[in-house]
Amino acid sequence: MTDALAALIPSIGVGLLFWFVVRAMIRADRGERAAAARYEAAQNVTAPEDSERGSASSGRSNDSVNIDDERREL
């Protein structure tokens, strides 16, 4: 019985190590996505003023902004 447990300990250890690494990667990705969302939200708050002035002076419509928003949703 102890030989069977001794044989399983390395596999269990590697499995736990793998689980901790994957968990850390998923948490880091979640944090990175949250930070990117906060950054984009902050940029979108200031963006309408800049884009309205830019489109009025250059004669462009806001169609390019809408296309970018649609791409983000995908």
N, C-alpha and C. Protein backbone atom coordinates (compact mmCIF):
# COMPACT_ATOMS: atom_id res chain seq x y z
N MET A 1 0.82 -1.20 0.00
CA MET A 1 0.00 0.00 0.00
C MET A 1 0.86 1.26 0.00
N THR A 2 1.92 1.26 0.82
CA THR A 2 2.77 2.44 0.87
C THR A 2 3.55 2.61 -0.43
N ASP A 3 3.87 1.50 -1.09
CA ASP A 3 4.56 1.60 -2.38
C ASP A 3 3.66 2.27 -3.43
N ALA A 4 2.37 1.97 -3.38
CA ALA A 4 1.43 2.57 -4.33
C ALA A 4 1.30 4.07 -4.07
N LEU A 5 1.24 4.45 -2.81
CA LEU A 5 1.16 5.88 -2.47
C LEU A 5 2.45 6.59 -2.86
N ALA A 6 3.58 5.96 -2.61
CA ALA A 6 4.86 6.56 -2.97
C ALA A 6 4.97 6.74 -4.48
N ALA A 7 4.36 5.86 -5.23
CA ALA A 7 4.39 5.97 -6.69
C ALA A 7 3.47 7.09 -7.18
N LEU A 8 2.42 7.38 -6.44
CA LEU A 8 1.46 8.40 -6.85
C LEU A 8 1.85 9.82 -6.43
N ILE A 9 2.68 9.94 -5.42
CA ILE A 9 3.04 11.26 -4.90
C ILE A 9 3.66 12.16 -5.97
N PRO A 10 4.62 11.71 -6.78
CA PRO A 10 5.17 12.61 -7.81
C PRO A 10 4.10 13.07 -8.82
N SER A 11 3.21 12.18 -9.20
CA SER A 11 2.16 12.56 -10.15
C SER A 11 1.21 13.58 -9.54
N ILE A 12 0.87 13.38 -8.29
CA ILE A 12 -0.01 14.33 -7.60
C ILE A 12 0.69 15.68 -7.46
N GLY A 13 1.97 15.66 -7.14
CA GLY A 13 2.73 16.90 -7.02
C GLY A 13 2.79 17.67 -8.32
N VAL A 14 3.05 16.97 -9.41
CA VAL A 14 3.10 17.63 -10.72
C VAL A 14 1.72 18.15 -11.10
N GLY A 15 0.68 17.38 -10.79
CA GLY A 15 -0.69 17.83 -11.07
C GLY A 15 -1.04 19.09 -10.30
N LEU A 16 -0.66 19.14 -9.02
CA LEU A 16 -0.91 20.35 -8.23
C LEU A 16 -0.12 21.54 -8.75
N LEU A 17 1.13 21.31 -9.11
CA LEU A 17 1.94 22.38 -9.67
C LEU A 17 1.31 22.92 -10.95
N PHE A 18 0.86 22.03 -11.82
CA PHE A 18 0.20 22.44 -13.06
C PHE A 18 -1.06 23.24 -12.75
N TRP A 19 -1.84 22.79 -11.78
CA TRP A 19 -3.08 23.48 -11.42
C TRP A 19 -2.78 24.88 -10.90
N PHE A 20 -1.76 25.05 -10.05
CA PHE A 20 -1.41 26.37 -9.53
C PHE A 20 -0.95 27.30 -10.64
N VAL A 21 -0.16 26.79 -11.58
CA VAL A 21 0.34 27.62 -12.68
C VAL A 21 -0.81 28.07 -13.57
N VAL A 22 -1.70 27.16 -13.93
CA VAL A 22 -2.83 27.51 -14.79
C VAL A 22 -3.75 28.49 -14.06
N ARG A 23 -3.97 28.26 -12.78
CA ARG A 23 -4.82 29.17 -11.99
C ARG A 23 -4.21 30.58 -11.95
N ALA A 24 -2.90 30.66 -11.77
CA ALA A 24 -2.24 31.97 -11.75
C ALA A 24 -2.35 32.66 -13.10
N MET A 25 -2.23 31.90 -14.18
CA MET A 25 -2.35 32.49 -15.52
C MET A 25 -3.76 33.01 -15.76
N ILE A 26 -4.76 32.26 -15.34
CA ILE A 26 -6.15 32.69 -15.53
C ILE A 26 -6.44 33.93 -14.70
N ARG A 27 -5.96 33.96 -13.48
CA ARG A 27 -6.17 35.15 -12.63
C ARG A 27 -5.45 36.36 -13.20
N ALA A 28 -4.24 36.18 -13.71
CA ALA A 28 -3.51 37.29 -14.30
C ALA A 28 -4.22 37.81 -15.54
N ASP A 29 -4.75 36.91 -16.35
CA ASP A 29 -5.49 37.32 -17.54
C ASP A 29 -6.75 38.08 -17.15
N ARG A 30 -7.43 37.61 -16.13
CA ARG A 30 -8.64 38.30 -15.66
C ARG A 30 -8.30 39.71 -15.19
N GLY A 31 -7.21 39.84 -14.45
CA GLY A 31 -6.78 41.15 -13.97
C GLY A 31 -6.37 42.07 -15.12
N GLU A 32 -5.69 41.50 -16.11
CA GLU A 32 -5.27 42.28 -17.27
C GLU A 32 -6.48 42.77 -18.06
N ARG A 33 -7.47 41.90 -18.24
CA ARG A 33 -8.68 42.30 -18.96
C ARG A 33 -9.45 43.38 -18.21
N ALA A 34 -9.49 43.28 -16.89
CA ALA A 34 -10.17 44.29 -16.09
C ALA A 34 -9.45 45.63 -16.20
N ALA A 35 -8.12 45.60 -16.16
CA ALA A 35 -7.35 46.83 -16.30
C ALA A 35 -7.53 47.44 -17.69
N ALA A 36 -7.56 46.60 -18.72
CA ALA A 36 -7.77 47.10 -20.08
C ALA A 36 -9.17 47.70 -20.22
N ALA A 37 -10.16 47.08 -19.59
CA ALA A 37 -11.52 47.61 -19.64
C ALA A 37 -11.61 48.96 -18.93
N ARG A 38 -10.93 49.09 -17.79
CA ARG A 38 -10.91 50.38 -17.09
C ARG A 38 -10.23 51.44 -17.93
N TYR A 39 -9.12 51.07 -18.58
CA TYR A 39 -8.40 52.01 -19.43
C TYR A 39 -9.28 52.46 -20.60
N GLU A 40 -9.93 51.50 -21.27
CA GLU A 40 -10.79 51.85 -22.40
C GLU A 40 -11.98 52.69 -21.96
N ALA A 41 -12.53 52.40 -20.79
CA ALA A 41 -13.65 53.20 -20.28
C ALA A 41 -13.19 54.63 -20.02
N ALA A 42 -11.99 54.78 -19.49
CA ALA A 42 -11.47 56.13 -19.25
C ALA A 42 -11.21 56.85 -20.57
N GLN A 43 -10.75 56.12 -21.58
CA GLN A 43 -10.51 56.73 -22.88
C GLN A 43 -11.82 57.10 -23.56
N ASN A 44 -12.86 56.28 -23.39
CA ASN A 44 -14.14 56.57 -24.01
C ASN A 44 -14.83 57.77 -23.38
N VAL A 45 -14.51 58.07 -22.14
CA VAL A 45 -15.09 59.24 -21.49
C VAL A 45 -14.55 60.51 -22.12
N THR A 46 -13.25 60.52 -22.43
CA THR A 46 -12.64 61.71 -23.01
C THR A 46 -12.69 61.71 -24.53
N ALA A 47 -12.94 60.58 -25.16
CA ALA A 47 -12.89 60.47 -26.62
C ALA A 47 -13.97 61.25 -27.35
N PRO A 48 -15.23 61.31 -26.90
CA PRO A 48 -16.25 62.01 -27.70
C PRO A 48 -15.91 63.47 -27.97
N GLU A 49 -15.32 64.18 -27.02
CA GLU A 49 -14.96 65.57 -27.25
C GLU A 49 -13.92 65.68 -28.36
N ASP A 50 -12.90 64.83 -28.30
CA ASP A 50 -11.84 64.88 -29.29
C ASP A 50 -12.34 64.45 -30.66
N SER A 51 -13.16 63.40 -30.72
CA SER A 51 -13.61 62.91 -32.02
C SER A 51 -14.59 63.87 -32.66
N GLU A 52 -15.40 64.58 -31.87
CA GLU A 52 -16.34 65.54 -32.45
C GLU A 52 -15.58 66.71 -33.07
N ARG A 53 -14.55 67.19 -32.38
CA ARG A 53 -13.77 68.29 -32.94
C ARG A 53 -13.02 67.83 -34.18
N GLY A 54 -12.48 66.62 -34.14
CA GLY A 54 -11.72 66.11 -35.28
C GLY A 54 -12.61 65.88 -36.48
N SER A 55 -13.81 65.36 -36.28
CA SER A 55 -14.68 65.08 -37.41
C SER A 55 -15.27 66.36 -37.99
N ALA A 56 -15.48 67.37 -37.15
CA ALA A 56 -16.03 68.62 -37.66
C ALA A 56 -15.00 69.36 -38.49
N SER A 57 -13.76 69.32 -38.07
CA SER A 57 -12.74 70.06 -38.80
C SER A 57 -12.29 69.32 -40.06
N SER A 58 -12.33 68.00 -40.05
CA SER A 58 -11.86 67.26 -41.22
C SER A 58 -13.00 66.84 -42.13
N GLY A 59 -14.24 67.00 -41.69
CA GLY A 59 -15.37 66.62 -42.51
C GLY A 59 -15.67 65.14 -42.48
N ARG A 60 -15.00 64.40 -41.60
CA ARG A 60 -15.25 62.96 -41.51
C ARG A 60 -16.45 62.70 -40.63
N SER A 61 -17.11 61.59 -40.90
CA SER A 61 -18.21 61.18 -40.03
C SER A 61 -17.67 60.29 -38.94
N ASN A 62 -18.53 59.91 -38.03
CA ASN A 62 -18.12 59.03 -36.93
C ASN A 62 -18.28 57.56 -37.30
N ASP A 63 -18.38 57.23 -38.60
CA ASP A 63 -18.54 55.85 -39.02
C ASP A 63 -17.34 55.00 -38.62
N SER A 64 -16.14 55.57 -38.70
CA SER A 64 -14.95 54.79 -38.34
C SER A 64 -14.96 54.45 -36.86
N VAL A 65 -15.48 55.33 -36.03
CA VAL A 65 -15.58 55.05 -34.60
C VAL A 65 -16.55 53.91 -34.37
N ASN A 66 -17.68 53.92 -35.09
CA ASN A 66 -18.67 52.85 -34.93
C ASN A 66 -18.11 51.51 -35.39
N ILE A 67 -17.32 51.50 -36.44
CA ILE A 67 -16.72 50.26 -36.93
C ILE A 67 -15.77 49.70 -35.87
N ASP A 68 -14.97 50.59 -35.25
CA ASP A 68 -14.06 50.14 -34.21
C ASP A 68 -14.83 49.55 -33.03
N ASP A 69 -15.94 50.17 -32.66
CA ASP A 69 -16.75 49.65 -31.56
C ASP A 69 -17.31 48.28 -31.90
N GLU A 70 -17.72 48.08 -33.15
CA GLU A 70 -18.26 46.79 -33.56
C GLU A 70 -17.18 45.71 -33.52
N ARG A 71 -15.96 46.07 -33.89
CA ARG A 71 -14.86 45.09 -33.85
C ARG A 71 -14.56 44.67 -32.42
N ARG A 72 -14.65 45.61 -31.48
CA ARG A 72 -14.38 45.29 -30.08
C ARG A 72 -15.39 44.29 -29.54
N GLU A 73 -16.63 44.40 -30.01
CA GLU A 73 -17.68 43.51 -29.51
C GLU A 73 -17.46 42.08 -29.96
N LEU A 74 -16.79 41.88 -31.09
CA LEU A 74 -16.54 40.53 -31.58
C LEU A 74 -15.51 39.91 -30.70
